[in-house]
Amino acid sequence: MNFFVKFWGTRGSIPTPGSLTQVFGGNTPCIELRVDDALFVCDGGSGLRELGLDLLRRGKSPVVAHMFFSHAHWDHIQGFPFFVPAFLKDSSLIIYGTSPGDTKFHKLLSGQMESDYFPVAFGDLGARVAPDDLGQAGKRIAGVEVRAIAQLHHGPSYGYSFEKDGRKVVYATDNELDLELENAAEVAADPDLLRHAPRRYVEFCQGARLLIADGQYTDAEYANKRTWGHPRATTCVDLAIQAGVEQLAITHHDPLQSDDKVREKIEACRARAQRLGGKVQVFGAREGMELKID
Amino acid sequence: MGKGMAKKSRTGEGPAKGLEEDITDPTHEDEFTEDLPTCESNVGVLFRERERRPAFLEMLEGPGAPCVYMLERVEMVVGRGAEADIQVDSTEVSRRHMRIGRAGTSHQIQDLESRNGVLLNGVRIHSASLHEGDTLQLGNAVFVYHEGQR
Ligand SMILES: [Zn+2]
Ligand SMILES: [Zn+2]
């Protein structure tokens, strides 16, 4: 079995091109997962445009993509109208909802292509763009077990897990973990204490080879951004440790963070993991980086 | 990077010209505008055609270190095998271990299913784009990537 994960967009909130963000990248969220021949796409930020072009370069047509969206804030859907395979007749894009009969992401994607916003109507796309859903408790798609979890965001948002033959990858972005800590009072008094993430998140991420998590803010930034919908990156470390995750990719970098600033944020996460005795390997998700999940 | 960037360097035609002179010299206007749409970079960065120095890998640890390998070809293979462009004589390095290819102004690397993998800044990757100062570890060989200058 071949299982690859590639980061096409790792920036939160708004595309942030420029010389200060070249390393981690300026495109908004998009993650590609390839499990053997099946293609799964998480989020359609501006990174999705790049993925679309790359799919054409690979020359494997028609494109069949199983697409999952954390939520429909702009930074997670703005790449969709520029996803070239959507314009190709043979392509097939399946847009998943998270519960039986849920077609909301399919509807929201078409909404952003109404004529006031975009010149090509959703119905005029060449590809077959069809809604489907993950049912009550997840769905097996091309041999991969896919599940969703509701998260705390302005909305809410959804995290997804992809698992095959014991190899599991979780994508969990736009989730303000810090507002749901089970020992909130204790950790407010002592920031070095392990922050207890809600049990359902720990279970959802349990044993993942890779957890790709929203770590938008440094501890210092978070002080002024509480309730903005994103956590401290360091809190993701605690979740990863509690869930026995092997690798933690911090993503959804704040638009104000330069490459140096992101590096500092990751260093703080590594220091925390070490202090807490966790074995998790932490790194900053960066555009163009591709991992093989063994 | 588009073809505009790849066209021959003007350094062979005489001494390198100063920036001021280039901007105000109307005879260079065509070249200047021709390059604009090919600029891959974004805000506030305007590439000038200048003497071009290829990117290179600086080997810090491993057999033969310290040494420098210029990335002069569009695509090169690092490995233990005799056919590798950058040969590393170590049993921890696979015969064909990693491909490194030019991509625009940067380079892309890909692990060629090596036994010990490619670590980018300590993280095992399958492929990635490189940036100035990135560290690569292939078995017991450690390299630092340095971007070229143009
Ligand atoms: Zn977001
Ligand atoms: Zn959001």
XYZ file of C-alpha atoms and ligand atoms in Angstrom:
446
model
C 0.000 0.000 0.000
C 1.205 3.492 -0.869
C 0.041 6.355 1.304
C 1.275 9.880 0.591
C 0.379 13.243 2.076
C 1.314 16.488 0.377
C 0.869 20.051 1.597
C -0.354 22.468 -1.062
C -1.425 25.265 1.248
C -0.514 25.831 4.876
C -1.383 29.480 5.467
C -4.429 30.471 7.477
C -7.036 33.140 6.845
C -5.770 34.764 3.635
C -3.182 34.017 0.952
C 0.079 35.606 2.004
C 2.527 35.633 -0.873
C 5.780 37.463 -0.415
C 9.432 37.167 0.316
C 8.855 36.673 4.040
C 6.679 33.599 3.622
C 8.496 31.695 0.898
C 9.539 28.718 2.985
C 6.287 27.736 4.660
C 4.280 29.224 1.832
C 1.484 31.692 1.307
C -1.302 29.546 -0.112
C -4.344 28.860 2.028
C -5.178 25.311 3.168
C -5.163 22.347 0.856
C -3.851 18.874 1.604
C -3.603 15.998 -0.830
C -3.740 12.389 0.344
C -3.027 9.614 -2.111
C -3.763 6.113 -1.003
C -2.739 3.810 -3.829
C -4.739 5.178 -6.744
C -7.362 7.036 -4.735
C -7.143 10.807 -4.349
C -8.483 12.577 -1.277
C -8.383 16.339 -0.939
C -8.835 18.213 2.304
C -9.880 21.834 1.929
C -9.898 23.987 -1.154
C -7.860 27.047 -0.239
C -5.670 28.693 -2.845
C -3.319 25.700 -2.638
C -5.996 23.699 -4.471
C -5.213 25.636 -7.642
C -1.639 24.384 -7.535
C -2.787 20.841 -6.882
C -5.100 21.018 -9.888
C -2.262 22.076 -12.151
C -0.062 19.338 -10.788
C -2.719 16.690 -11.381
C -2.744 17.715 -15.036
C 1.054 17.592 -15.169
C 0.919 14.034 -13.867
C -1.280 13.286 -16.843
C -3.506 10.856 -15.028
C -6.895 11.645 -16.397
C -9.677 11.514 -15.681
C -9.295 13.044 -12.224
C -11.461 11.479 -9.559
C -11.205 13.407 -6.308
C -12.901 12.747 -2.988
C -13.142 16.196 -1.446
C -13.533 17.142 2.204
C -13.910 20.584 3.659
C -13.212 21.611 7.238
C -15.712 24.430 6.809
C -16.596 27.026 4.231
C -14.680 30.085 5.400
C -13.072 31.735 2.397
C -9.578 30.503 3.077
C -10.853 26.915 2.761
C -12.898 27.181 -0.437
C -11.434 30.057 -2.467
C -9.275 27.756 -4.592
C -12.186 25.685 -5.849
C -13.236 27.978 -8.746
C -9.620 27.753 -9.967
C -9.269 23.991 -9.665
C -8.728 23.107 -13.321
C -9.991 19.489 -13.117
C -13.402 20.955 -12.216
C -13.572 22.329 -15.761
C -12.722 19.049 -17.474
C -15.491 16.858 -18.775
C -14.119 13.551 -17.609
C -13.333 14.611 -14.045
C -15.422 13.517 -11.160
C -15.418 15.459 -7.910
C -17.279 14.069 -4.953
C -18.010 16.607 -2.242
C -18.669 14.960 1.092
C -20.980 16.034 3.860
C -20.376 14.853 7.389
C -23.735 13.249 8.265
C -26.476 11.368 6.401
C -27.936 13.528 3.624
C -25.646 16.461 4.430
C -24.983 18.406 1.207
C -23.988 21.709 2.766
C -20.443 21.894 1.374
C -21.709 21.087 -2.099
C -24.194 23.962 -1.783
C -21.680 26.388 -0.302
C -19.185 25.714 -3.071
C -21.796 26.465 -5.667
C -22.792 29.596 -3.756
C -19.343 31.148 -4.135
C -19.640 30.657 -7.906
C -22.840 32.651 -8.300
C -22.561 35.320 -10.967
C -21.901 38.240 -8.651
C -18.761 36.518 -7.427
C -17.437 34.463 -10.308
C -17.969 34.319 -14.096
C -18.519 30.574 -14.418
C -21.582 29.052 -12.793
C -21.239 25.884 -10.791
C -23.694 24.134 -13.097
C -21.525 24.959 -16.104
C -18.459 23.168 -14.801
C -17.346 20.402 -17.092
C -16.737 17.914 -14.332
C -19.305 15.819 -12.588
C -19.501 17.479 -9.172
C -21.673 15.359 -6.939
C -22.554 15.417 -3.277
C -22.116 12.404 -1.045
C -21.790 12.020 2.709
C -19.948 10.104 5.380
C -23.106 8.617 6.850
C -23.601 8.191 10.555
C -20.148 7.037 11.569
C -17.863 7.339 8.598
C -17.503 5.633 5.289
C -15.134 3.305 3.509
C -13.991 5.034 0.329
C -11.659 3.155 -2.029
C -10.628 0.974 0.874
C -9.913 3.926 3.169
C -11.918 4.430 6.349
C -12.903 8.105 6.504
C -14.448 9.656 9.592
C -15.343 13.189 10.628
C -15.476 15.018 13.931
C -17.135 18.340 14.763
C -14.732 20.932 16.156
C -14.987 24.276 17.888
C -14.814 27.152 15.440
C -17.101 29.912 14.293
C -19.351 27.657 12.441
C -18.407 24.779 13.432
C -15.607 23.061 11.536
C -14.810 19.385 10.925
C -11.712 17.296 11.299
C -11.201 14.152 9.213
C -9.347 10.918 9.705
C -8.165 8.616 6.932
C -7.151 5.110 7.853
C -6.046 2.056 5.957
C -4.247 -1.043 7.196
C -3.534 0.595 10.527
C -2.020 3.708 9.001
C -3.946 6.748 10.051
C -3.697 10.411 9.155
C -5.827 13.102 10.789
C -6.480 16.551 9.362
C -7.895 18.856 12.016
C -7.800 22.531 11.260
C -9.615 25.610 12.500
C -10.281 24.243 15.925
C -9.889 26.364 19.053
C -8.814 23.530 21.301
C -7.869 25.973 24.039
C -11.480 26.817 24.783
C -12.357 23.200 25.482
C -9.574 22.086 27.783
C -10.766 19.811 30.550
C -8.374 21.244 33.124
C -8.728 24.872 32.038
C -8.397 26.369 35.502
C -5.241 24.442 36.386
C -3.440 25.152 33.132
C -4.361 28.823 33.318
C -2.458 28.933 36.582
C 0.433 26.822 35.308
C 0.986 26.912 31.524
C 3.589 24.146 31.762
C 1.019 21.575 32.889
C -0.270 19.122 30.302
C -3.427 20.630 28.826
C -6.114 17.966 28.767
C -7.864 17.946 25.412
C -11.463 16.712 25.318
C -11.639 12.948 25.278
C -13.416 12.803 21.917
C -10.511 14.591 20.190
C -7.981 12.324 21.861
C -9.910 9.265 20.714
C -10.292 10.631 17.215
C -6.547 11.193 16.854
C -5.504 8.072 18.770
C -2.505 6.349 17.265
C -2.302 8.533 14.162
C 0.971 8.372 12.252
C 0.410 11.989 11.332
C -1.785 14.677 12.834
C -2.074 17.829 10.745
C -3.414 20.416 13.155
C -4.283 24.085 13.231
C -1.540 25.755 15.244
C -2.116 29.303 14.125
C -0.868 31.161 17.174
C 2.175 31.363 19.360
C 1.402 31.521 23.083
C 2.046 35.257 23.071
C -0.236 35.918 20.095
C -3.035 33.857 21.552
C -3.315 36.164 24.546
C -5.001 38.726 22.255
C -6.756 36.269 19.940
C -8.772 34.193 22.333
C -12.151 33.174 20.812
C -10.914 33.912 17.290
C -11.337 30.240 16.420
C -7.745 29.006 16.530
C -5.574 27.506 19.243
C -2.066 27.918 20.510
C 0.241 25.679 18.498
C 1.590 24.368 21.790
C -1.846 23.029 22.730
C -1.753 20.769 19.660
C 1.422 19.271 21.077
C -0.468 18.274 24.209
C -3.259 16.706 22.147
C -0.715 14.804 20.051
C 1.013 13.488 23.161
C -2.264 12.371 24.747
C -3.320 10.619 21.545
C 0.028 8.885 21.010
C 0.515 10.564 17.637
C 3.866 9.926 15.919
C 4.194 13.113 13.898
C 2.501 16.464 14.339
C 2.427 18.909 11.437
C 1.493 22.390 12.603
C -0.411 24.217 9.892
C -2.755 27.188 9.241
C 0.102 29.570 9.984
C -1.005 33.067 10.855
C -0.702 35.545 7.945
C 1.396 37.810 10.158
C 3.999 35.119 10.744
C 7.147 35.311 8.656
C 9.146 32.153 8.031
C 11.364 33.027 10.984
C 8.353 33.486 13.195
C 6.908 30.116 12.153
C 10.271 28.503 12.942
C 10.194 30.069 16.419
C 6.664 28.774 16.913
C 7.749 25.255 15.955
C 10.787 25.447 18.221
C 8.497 26.353 21.119
C 6.335 23.322 20.275
C 9.362 21.029 20.215
C 10.596 22.377 23.512
C 7.185 21.765 25.013
C 7.016 18.204 23.663
C 10.398 17.530 25.197
C 9.458 19.075 28.525
C 6.335 16.954 28.672
C 8.280 13.827 27.798
C 6.370 13.272 24.550
C 7.894 11.294 21.705
C 5.933 13.107 19.023
C 7.969 14.676 16.239
C 6.749 18.222 15.590
C 7.331 20.192 12.419
C 5.863 23.106 10.538
C 3.798 22.093 7.515
C 5.278 23.774 4.494
C 4.070 24.095 0.951
C 5.348 21.432 -1.420
C 6.359 19.030 1.342
C 5.291 15.443 0.758
C 5.427 12.629 3.279
C 5.139 8.928 2.821
C 3.067 7.310 5.545
C 4.645 3.980 6.487
C 10.727 30.564 -13.582
C 9.923 30.990 -17.233
C 12.142 30.911 -20.251
C 12.924 34.581 -19.822
C 14.982 33.796 -16.756
C 16.919 31.056 -18.449
C 18.175 33.046 -21.380
C 21.861 33.594 -21.649
C 23.596 35.679 -19.087
C 24.874 39.027 -20.295
C 28.010 38.723 -18.268
C 29.857 37.367 -21.258
C 29.228 40.576 -23.181
C 31.173 42.821 -20.890
C 31.351 43.961 -17.304
C 28.212 43.561 -15.204
C 26.060 46.635 -15.390
C 24.989 48.595 -12.355
C 21.371 48.622 -11.334
C 20.984 52.365 -11.832
C 22.335 52.186 -15.312
C 20.051 49.331 -16.271
C 16.906 51.004 -15.091
C 17.529 54.298 -16.811
C 19.003 52.890 -19.981
C 16.153 52.790 -22.537
C 17.962 50.301 -24.718
C 17.291 47.629 -22.099
C 13.595 48.325 -21.825
C 12.536 45.378 -23.961
C 14.450 42.882 -21.921
C 13.143 44.422 -18.767
C 9.471 44.147 -19.636
C 9.931 40.772 -21.221
C 11.084 39.438 -17.901
C 8.190 40.787 -15.922
C 5.524 38.141 -16.528
C 8.055 35.391 -15.947
C 8.894 36.560 -12.450
C 7.783 33.822 -10.152
C 8.181 35.797 -7.024
C 5.549 38.118 -5.787
C 5.538 41.312 -3.844
C 8.365 43.729 -4.220
C 10.780 41.336 -5.841
C 11.963 42.051 -9.322
C 14.603 39.738 -10.699
C 17.331 41.376 -12.649
C 19.386 39.478 -15.073
C 22.799 39.266 -13.538
C 25.636 36.947 -13.226
C 24.118 33.684 -12.221
C 25.668 31.438 -9.636
C 24.221 27.953 -9.398
C 22.823 26.619 -6.190
C 25.001 24.167 -4.315
C 25.011 21.491 -1.665
C 27.553 21.944 1.072
C 28.454 18.612 2.595
C 29.093 19.056 6.310
C 29.358 15.425 7.383
C 29.999 12.189 5.588
C 32.726 10.691 3.432
C 34.844 13.447 1.922
C 33.292 16.262 3.987
C 33.633 19.166 4.031
C 33.083 19.803 0.364
C 30.753 21.548 -2.035
C 28.714 20.168 -4.925
C 27.478 22.679 -7.449
C 24.007 21.956 -8.789
C 24.856 22.792 -12.333
C 22.600 20.407 -14.147
C 18.843 20.585 -14.364
C 18.546 17.234 -12.661
C 21.055 15.295 -10.591
C 21.073 12.100 -8.570
C 22.790 11.688 -5.225
C 23.783 8.142 -4.367
C 26.447 5.537 -3.716
C 26.342 4.136 -7.239
C 28.996 4.969 -9.804
C 26.355 6.489 -12.071
C 25.263 9.029 -9.433
C 26.014 12.666 -10.246
C 26.938 13.311 -6.638
C 28.575 10.179 -5.388
C 28.639 9.456 -1.662
C 30.736 6.471 -0.747
C 28.790 5.195 2.235
C 26.885 1.989 2.896
C 24.184 4.110 4.559
C 23.477 5.780 1.247
C 21.511 3.909 -1.423
C 22.860 3.530 -4.945
C 20.287 6.019 -6.230
C 19.191 7.790 -3.089
C 17.754 11.180 -3.963
C 16.968 13.207 -7.034
C 17.497 16.945 -6.967
C 16.098 18.973 -9.814
C 15.826 22.636 -10.638
C 12.327 24.048 -10.292
C 12.016 27.716 -11.059
C 14.303 29.635 -8.784
C 14.553 26.763 -6.349
C 15.171 23.020 -6.335
C 12.945 20.018 -5.726
C 14.117 16.852 -4.080
C 12.652 13.380 -4.178
C 13.556 10.284 -2.253
C 14.188 7.499 -4.775
C 12.875 4.809 -2.420
C 16.150 4.804 -0.547
C 16.637 2.492 2.392
C 17.475 5.153 4.986
C 15.354 7.935 3.595
C 15.880 11.651 3.159
C 15.563 13.864 6.207
C 14.725 17.498 5.530
C 15.565 19.500 8.646
C 15.196 16.263 10.576
C 11.852 15.179 9.099
C 11.692 12.229 6.738
C 10.115 13.391 3.510
C 9.217 11.866 0.178
C 9.598 15.092 -1.766
C 9.938 18.805 -1.066
C 10.998 22.194 -2.399
C 14.252 23.446 -0.968
C 15.049 26.815 0.513
C 18.251 28.518 1.592
C 19.773 26.874 4.635
C 17.755 23.646 4.520
C 19.567 20.669 5.966
C 19.431 17.297 4.219
C 20.515 14.048 5.769
C 21.008 10.909 3.689
C 22.333 8.149 5.894
C 25.478 9.555 7.509
C 25.850 12.313 4.931
C 24.671 15.778 5.916
C 24.258 18.604 3.434
C 23.136 22.200 3.604
C 21.345 23.619 0.586
C 22.355 27.049 -0.607
C 20.346 28.906 -3.178
C 22.104 30.282 -6.185
C 22.304 33.934 -6.959
C 21.233 35.603 -10.083
Zn -9.056 28.903 8.212
Zn -12.241 29.369 9.704
